[in-house]
Tab-separated table of C-alpha atoms in Angstrom:
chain	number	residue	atom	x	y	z
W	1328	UNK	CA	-4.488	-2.727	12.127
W	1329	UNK	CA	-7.287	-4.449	10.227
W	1330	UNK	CA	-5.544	-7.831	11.134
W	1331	UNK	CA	-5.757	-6.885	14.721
W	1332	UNK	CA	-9.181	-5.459	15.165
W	1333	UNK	CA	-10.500	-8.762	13.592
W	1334	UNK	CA	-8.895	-10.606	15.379
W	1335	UNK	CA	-9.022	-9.269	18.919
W	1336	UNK	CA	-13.462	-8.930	17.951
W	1337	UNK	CA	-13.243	-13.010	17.290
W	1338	UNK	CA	-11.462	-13.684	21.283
W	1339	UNK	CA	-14.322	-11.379	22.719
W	1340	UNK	CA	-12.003	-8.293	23.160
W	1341	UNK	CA	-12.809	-5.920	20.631
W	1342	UNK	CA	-10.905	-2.619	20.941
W	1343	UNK	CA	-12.156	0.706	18.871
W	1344	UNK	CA	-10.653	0.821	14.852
W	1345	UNK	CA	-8.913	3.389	15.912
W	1346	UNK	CA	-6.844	1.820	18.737
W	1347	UNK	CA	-6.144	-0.906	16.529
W	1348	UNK	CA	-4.385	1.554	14.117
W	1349	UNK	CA	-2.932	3.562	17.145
W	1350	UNK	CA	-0.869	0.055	19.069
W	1351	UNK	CA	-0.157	-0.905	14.906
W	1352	UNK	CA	1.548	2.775	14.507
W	1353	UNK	CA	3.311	2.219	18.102
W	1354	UNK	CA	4.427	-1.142	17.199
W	1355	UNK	CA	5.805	-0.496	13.822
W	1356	UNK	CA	7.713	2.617	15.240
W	1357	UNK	CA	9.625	0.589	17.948
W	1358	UNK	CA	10.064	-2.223	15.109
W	1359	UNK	CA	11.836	0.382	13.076
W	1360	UNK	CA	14.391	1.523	15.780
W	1361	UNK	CA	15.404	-1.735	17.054
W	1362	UNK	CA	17.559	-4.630	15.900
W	1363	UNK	CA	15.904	-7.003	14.063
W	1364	UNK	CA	12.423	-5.479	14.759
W	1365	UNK	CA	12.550	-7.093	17.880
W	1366	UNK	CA	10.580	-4.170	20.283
W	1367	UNK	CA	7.547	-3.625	17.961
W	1368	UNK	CA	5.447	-6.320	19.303
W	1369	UNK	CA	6.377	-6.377	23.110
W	1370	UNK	CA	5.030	-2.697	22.854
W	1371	UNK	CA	2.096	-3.684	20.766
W	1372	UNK	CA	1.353	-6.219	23.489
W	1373	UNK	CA	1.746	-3.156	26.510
W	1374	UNK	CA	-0.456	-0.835	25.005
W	1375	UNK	CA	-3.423	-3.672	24.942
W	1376	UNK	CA	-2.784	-4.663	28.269
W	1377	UNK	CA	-3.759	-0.623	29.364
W	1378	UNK	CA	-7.246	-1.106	27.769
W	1379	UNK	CA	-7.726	-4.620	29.498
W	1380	UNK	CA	-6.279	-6.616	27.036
W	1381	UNK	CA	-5.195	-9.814	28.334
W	1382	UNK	CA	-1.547	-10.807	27.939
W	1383	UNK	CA	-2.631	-14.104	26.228
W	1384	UNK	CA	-4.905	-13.109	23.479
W	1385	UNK	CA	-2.696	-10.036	22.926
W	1386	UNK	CA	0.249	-12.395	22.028
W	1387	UNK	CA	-1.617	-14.932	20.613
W	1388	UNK	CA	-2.731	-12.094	17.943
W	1389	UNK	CA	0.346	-11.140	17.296
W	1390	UNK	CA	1.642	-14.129	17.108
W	1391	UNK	CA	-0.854	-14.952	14.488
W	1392	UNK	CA	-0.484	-11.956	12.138
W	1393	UNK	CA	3.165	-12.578	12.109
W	1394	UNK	CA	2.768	-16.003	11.180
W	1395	UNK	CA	0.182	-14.966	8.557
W	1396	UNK	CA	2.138	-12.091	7.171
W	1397	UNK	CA	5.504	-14.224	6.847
W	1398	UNK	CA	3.866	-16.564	5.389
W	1399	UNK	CA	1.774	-15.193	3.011
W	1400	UNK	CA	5.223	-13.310	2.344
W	1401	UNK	CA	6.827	-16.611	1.179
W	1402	UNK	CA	3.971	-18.047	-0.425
W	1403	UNK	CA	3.700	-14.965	-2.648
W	1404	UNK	CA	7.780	-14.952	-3.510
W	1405	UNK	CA	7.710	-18.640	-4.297
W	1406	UNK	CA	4.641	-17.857	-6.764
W	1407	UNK	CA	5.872	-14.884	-8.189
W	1408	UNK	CA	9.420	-16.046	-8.829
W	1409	UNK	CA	8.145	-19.464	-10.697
W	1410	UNK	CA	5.631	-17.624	-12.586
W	1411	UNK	CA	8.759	-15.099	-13.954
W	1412	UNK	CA	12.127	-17.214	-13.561
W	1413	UNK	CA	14.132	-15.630	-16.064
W	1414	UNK	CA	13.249	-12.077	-15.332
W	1415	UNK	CA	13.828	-12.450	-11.565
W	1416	UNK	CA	16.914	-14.345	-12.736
W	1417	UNK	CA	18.074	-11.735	-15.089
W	1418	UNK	CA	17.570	-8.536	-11.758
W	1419	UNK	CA	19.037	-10.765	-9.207
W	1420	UNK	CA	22.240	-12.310	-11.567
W	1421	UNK	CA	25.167	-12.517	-9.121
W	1422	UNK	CA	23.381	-11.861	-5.875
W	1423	UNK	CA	21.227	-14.478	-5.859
W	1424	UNK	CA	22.462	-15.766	-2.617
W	1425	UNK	CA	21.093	-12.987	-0.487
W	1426	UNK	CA	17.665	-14.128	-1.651
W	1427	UNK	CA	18.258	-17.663	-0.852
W	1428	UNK	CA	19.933	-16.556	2.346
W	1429	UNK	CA	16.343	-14.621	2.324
W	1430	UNK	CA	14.318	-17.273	2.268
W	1431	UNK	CA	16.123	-19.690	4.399
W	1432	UNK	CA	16.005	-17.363	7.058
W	1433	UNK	CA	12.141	-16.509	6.616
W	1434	UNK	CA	11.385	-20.149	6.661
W	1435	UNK	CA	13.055	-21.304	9.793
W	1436	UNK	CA	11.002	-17.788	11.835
W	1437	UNK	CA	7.916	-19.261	10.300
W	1438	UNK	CA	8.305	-22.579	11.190
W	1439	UNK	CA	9.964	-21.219	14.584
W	1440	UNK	CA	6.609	-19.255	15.552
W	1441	UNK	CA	4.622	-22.263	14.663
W	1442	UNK	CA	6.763	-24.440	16.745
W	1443	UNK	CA	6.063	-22.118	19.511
W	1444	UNK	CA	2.584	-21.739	18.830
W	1445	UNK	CA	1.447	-25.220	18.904
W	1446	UNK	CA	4.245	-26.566	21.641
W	1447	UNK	CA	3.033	-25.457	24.983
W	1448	UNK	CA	5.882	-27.375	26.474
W	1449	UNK	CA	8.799	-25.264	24.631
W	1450	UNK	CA	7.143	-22.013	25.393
W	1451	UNK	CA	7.047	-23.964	29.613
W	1452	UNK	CA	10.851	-24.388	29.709
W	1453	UNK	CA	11.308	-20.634	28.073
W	1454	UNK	CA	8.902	-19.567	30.512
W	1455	UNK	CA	11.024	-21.391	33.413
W	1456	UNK	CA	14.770	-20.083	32.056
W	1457	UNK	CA	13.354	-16.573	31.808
W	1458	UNK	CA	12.363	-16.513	35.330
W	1459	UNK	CA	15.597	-17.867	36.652
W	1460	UNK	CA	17.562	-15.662	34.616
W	1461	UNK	CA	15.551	-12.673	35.928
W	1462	UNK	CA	16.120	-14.205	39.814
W	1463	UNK	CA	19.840	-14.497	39.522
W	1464	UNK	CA	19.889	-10.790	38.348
W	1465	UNK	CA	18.094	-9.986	41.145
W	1466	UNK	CA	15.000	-8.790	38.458
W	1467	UNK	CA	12.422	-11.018	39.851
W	1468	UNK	CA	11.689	-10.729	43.957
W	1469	UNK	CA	8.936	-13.868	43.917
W	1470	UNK	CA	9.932	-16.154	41.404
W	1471	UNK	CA	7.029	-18.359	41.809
W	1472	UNK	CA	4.640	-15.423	41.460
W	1473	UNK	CA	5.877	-15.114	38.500
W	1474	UNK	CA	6.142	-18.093	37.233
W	1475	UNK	CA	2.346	-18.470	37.938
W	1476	UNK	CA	1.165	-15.328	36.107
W	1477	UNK	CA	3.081	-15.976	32.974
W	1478	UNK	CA	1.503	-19.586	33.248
W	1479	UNK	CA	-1.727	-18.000	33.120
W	1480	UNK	CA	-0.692	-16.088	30.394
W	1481	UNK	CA	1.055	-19.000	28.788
W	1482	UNK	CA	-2.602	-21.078	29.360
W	1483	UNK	CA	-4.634	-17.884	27.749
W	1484	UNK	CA	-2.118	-18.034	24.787
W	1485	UNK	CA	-2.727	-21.728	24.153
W	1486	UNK	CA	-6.253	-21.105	24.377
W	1487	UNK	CA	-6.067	-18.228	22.109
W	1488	UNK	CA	-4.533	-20.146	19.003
W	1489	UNK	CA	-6.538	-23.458	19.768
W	1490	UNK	CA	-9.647	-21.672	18.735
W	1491	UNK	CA	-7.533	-20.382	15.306
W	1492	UNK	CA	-6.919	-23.730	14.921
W	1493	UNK	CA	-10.583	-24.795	15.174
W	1494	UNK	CA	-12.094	-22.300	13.122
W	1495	UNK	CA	-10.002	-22.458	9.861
W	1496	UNK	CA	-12.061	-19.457	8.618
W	1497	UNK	CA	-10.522	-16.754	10.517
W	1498	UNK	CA	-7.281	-17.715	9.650
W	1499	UNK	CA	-7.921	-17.198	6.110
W	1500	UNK	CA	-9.122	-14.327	6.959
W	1501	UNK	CA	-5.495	-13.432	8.679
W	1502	UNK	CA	-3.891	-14.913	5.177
W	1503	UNK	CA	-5.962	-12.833	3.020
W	1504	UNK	CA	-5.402	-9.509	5.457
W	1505	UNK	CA	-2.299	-10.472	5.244
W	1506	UNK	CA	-1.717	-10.638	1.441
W	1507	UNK	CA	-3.386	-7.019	0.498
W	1508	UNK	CA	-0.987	-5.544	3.117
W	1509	UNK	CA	1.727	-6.954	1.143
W	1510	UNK	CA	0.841	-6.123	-2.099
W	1511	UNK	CA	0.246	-2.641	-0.988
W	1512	UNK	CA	3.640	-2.470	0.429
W	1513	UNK	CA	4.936	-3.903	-2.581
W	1514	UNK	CA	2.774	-1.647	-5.025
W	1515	UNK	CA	4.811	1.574	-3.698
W	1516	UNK	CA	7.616	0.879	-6.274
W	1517	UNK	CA	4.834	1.150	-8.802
W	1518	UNK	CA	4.087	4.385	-8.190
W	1519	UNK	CA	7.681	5.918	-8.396
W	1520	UNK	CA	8.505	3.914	-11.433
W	1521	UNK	CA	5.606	5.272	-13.333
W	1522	UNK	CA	6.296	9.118	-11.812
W	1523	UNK	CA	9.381	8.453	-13.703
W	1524	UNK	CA	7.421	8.081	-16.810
W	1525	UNK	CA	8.977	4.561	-17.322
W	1526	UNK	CA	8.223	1.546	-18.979
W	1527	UNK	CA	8.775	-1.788	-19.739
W	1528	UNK	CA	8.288	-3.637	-16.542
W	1529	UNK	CA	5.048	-4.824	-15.667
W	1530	UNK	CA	3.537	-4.135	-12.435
W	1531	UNK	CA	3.566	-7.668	-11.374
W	1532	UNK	CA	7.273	-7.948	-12.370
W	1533	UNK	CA	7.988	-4.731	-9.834
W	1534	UNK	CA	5.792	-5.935	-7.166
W	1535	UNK	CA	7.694	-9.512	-7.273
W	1536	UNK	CA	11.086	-7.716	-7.238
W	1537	UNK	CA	9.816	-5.939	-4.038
W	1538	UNK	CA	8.337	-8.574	-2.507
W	1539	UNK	CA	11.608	-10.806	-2.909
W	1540	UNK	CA	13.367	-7.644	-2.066
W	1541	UNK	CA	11.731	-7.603	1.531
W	1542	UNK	CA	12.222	-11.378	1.744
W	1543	UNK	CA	15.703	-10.527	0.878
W	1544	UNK	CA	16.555	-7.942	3.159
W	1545	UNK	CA	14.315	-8.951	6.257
W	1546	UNK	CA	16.808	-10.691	8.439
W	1547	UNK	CA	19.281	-7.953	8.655
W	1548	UNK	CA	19.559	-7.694	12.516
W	1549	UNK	CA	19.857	-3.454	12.121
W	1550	UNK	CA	16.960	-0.784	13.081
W	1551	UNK	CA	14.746	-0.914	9.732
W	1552	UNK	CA	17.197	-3.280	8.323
W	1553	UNK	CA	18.996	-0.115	7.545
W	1554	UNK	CA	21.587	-0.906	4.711
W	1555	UNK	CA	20.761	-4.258	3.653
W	1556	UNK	CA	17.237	-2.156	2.282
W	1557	UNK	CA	18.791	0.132	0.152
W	1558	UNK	CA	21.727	-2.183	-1.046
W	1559	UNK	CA	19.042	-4.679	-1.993
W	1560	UNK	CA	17.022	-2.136	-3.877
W	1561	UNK	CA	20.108	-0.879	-5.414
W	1562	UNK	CA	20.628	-4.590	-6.812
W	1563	UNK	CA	17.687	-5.714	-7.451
W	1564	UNK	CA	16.162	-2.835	-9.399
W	1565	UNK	CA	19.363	-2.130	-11.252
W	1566	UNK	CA	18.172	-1.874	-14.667
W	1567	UNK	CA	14.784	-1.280	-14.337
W	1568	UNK	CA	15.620	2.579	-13.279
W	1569	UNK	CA	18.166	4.039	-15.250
W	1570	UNK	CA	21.208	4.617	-13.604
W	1571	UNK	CA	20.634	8.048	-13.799
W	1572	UNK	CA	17.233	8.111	-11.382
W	1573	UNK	CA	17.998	4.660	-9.566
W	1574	UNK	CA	19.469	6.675	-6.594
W	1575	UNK	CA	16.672	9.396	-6.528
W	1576	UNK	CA	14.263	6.503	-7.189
W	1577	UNK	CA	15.941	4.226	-3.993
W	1578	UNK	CA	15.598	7.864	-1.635
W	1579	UNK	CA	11.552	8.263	-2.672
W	1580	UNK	CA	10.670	4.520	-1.798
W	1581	UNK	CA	12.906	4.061	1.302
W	1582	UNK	CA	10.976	7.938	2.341
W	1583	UNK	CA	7.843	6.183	1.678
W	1584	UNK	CA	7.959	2.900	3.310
W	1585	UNK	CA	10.133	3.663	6.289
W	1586	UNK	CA	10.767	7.144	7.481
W	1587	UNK	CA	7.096	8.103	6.592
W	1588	UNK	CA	6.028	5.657	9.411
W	1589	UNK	CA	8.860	6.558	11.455
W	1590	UNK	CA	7.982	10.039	11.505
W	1591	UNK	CA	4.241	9.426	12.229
W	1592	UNK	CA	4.948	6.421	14.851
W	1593	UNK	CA	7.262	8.947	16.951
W	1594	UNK	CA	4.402	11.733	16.661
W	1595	UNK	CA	1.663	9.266	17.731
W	1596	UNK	CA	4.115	8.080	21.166
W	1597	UNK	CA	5.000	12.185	21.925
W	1598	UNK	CA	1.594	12.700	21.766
W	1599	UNK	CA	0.617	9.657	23.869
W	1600	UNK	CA	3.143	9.973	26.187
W	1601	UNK	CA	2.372	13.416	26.859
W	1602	UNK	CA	-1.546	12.752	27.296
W	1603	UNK	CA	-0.791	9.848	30.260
């Protein structure tokens, strides 16, 4: 939300705090019910464009936080996994290949989305199959209406992320937003392990086991990468929870950092679908 509201202030299109926080709720809900977290930011983008968003700057700031957030998400893995090689060695022995697999994956979106970003003439010939696609199945009536409006879109996009690009400030300002909301995520298995009364880990060692957990588990194309999260927690915290309170510990954090938000992101789209 943060991420958002800066960024939307810098392009001349503020929107309230609280909106910010509102779209980020709606987004992350339809992230967490759809493959591969594919309908968060489509929704995200639809929301804005009722309070006068433009499509552009919309996309271009979402395009931006993702880029930040993945990463700052890889940076932070590659960091915390050379500063402790033996202990991340010891929790991921035998299943190391899902976090390779992890970060192959995470590095080929990142440099996808920056491929995108900067390539105006990629994003032209997606813009160009999409419309013929949509003509053939009879989805699009005036293909070169809309052809022209998502080339306005496509030139207020462009814009958008030039004037990142220029100003190197507010994109560390993206990184850094980006890097507190990840060590927040990743601080959640702090709390449960010490409401176990546990020790022995420190609580850099469990946030870098659940930040190369989420790297891990990410690009499992399933609704809140359902599975793949609790098999990797499972695996990668094995030994750190006793067996005895690794399953109650696996319920609490998946409670916390996915049906919490599920929960509140299908309240807040009730409510706001009742209201309109």
């Amino acid at each position: 939300s943060w991420a958002l509201y800066h960024f939307l202030r810098r392009q001349n299109h503020p929107v309230p705090f609280r909106k910010a926080i509102r779209v980020t709720i709606t987004g992350l809900y339809y992230s967490n019910i759809t493959p591969g977290a594919t309908g968060g930011q489509p929704m995200e983008v639809y929301a804005l464009k009722k309070d006068g968003v433009p499509i552009g700057i919309s996309s271009s700031a979402l395009t931006v936080k993702f880029f930040s957030f993945q990463l700052m998400l890889m940076v932070l893995g590659t960091a915390l996994w050379a500063i402790f090689p033996s202990f991340v060695n010891r929790q991921t022995d035998g299943t190391k290949w899902i976090l390779i697999t992890g970060f192959v994956f995470n590095s080929f979106s990142v440099g996808l989305v920056l491929l995108l970003a900067i390539n105006r003439r990629i994003v032209h010939f997606l813009i160009v199959l999409f419309v013929r696609a949509g003509t053939r199945l009879k989805l699009c009536k005036d293909p070169e209406l809309a052809k022209a409006r998502w080339e306005g879109n496509l030139d207020t996009f462009h814009a958008s992320v030039t004037m990142i690009r220029h100003r190197p400030g507010e994109l560390l300002m993206q990184l850094f937003i980006s890097t507190v909301s990840i060590v927040c995520y990743a601080s959640v298995v702090i709390a449960i392990y010490m409401g176990f009364g546990l020790s022995g880990a420190s609580p850099l060692e469990l946030i870098t086991m659940a930040i190369l957990l989420h790297i891990s588990a990410a690009y499992t194309p399933l609704p809140g990468a359902s599975g793949a999260q609790e098999g990797a927690f499972a695996l990668f915290f094995r030994g750190l929870f006793p067996e005895a309170s690794l399953f109650m510990a696996l319920l609490i954090w998946r409670f916390s950092t996915y049906y919490i938000s599920l929960m509140i992101g299908a309240g807040t789209t009730i409510f706001q679908s009742v209201r309109s």
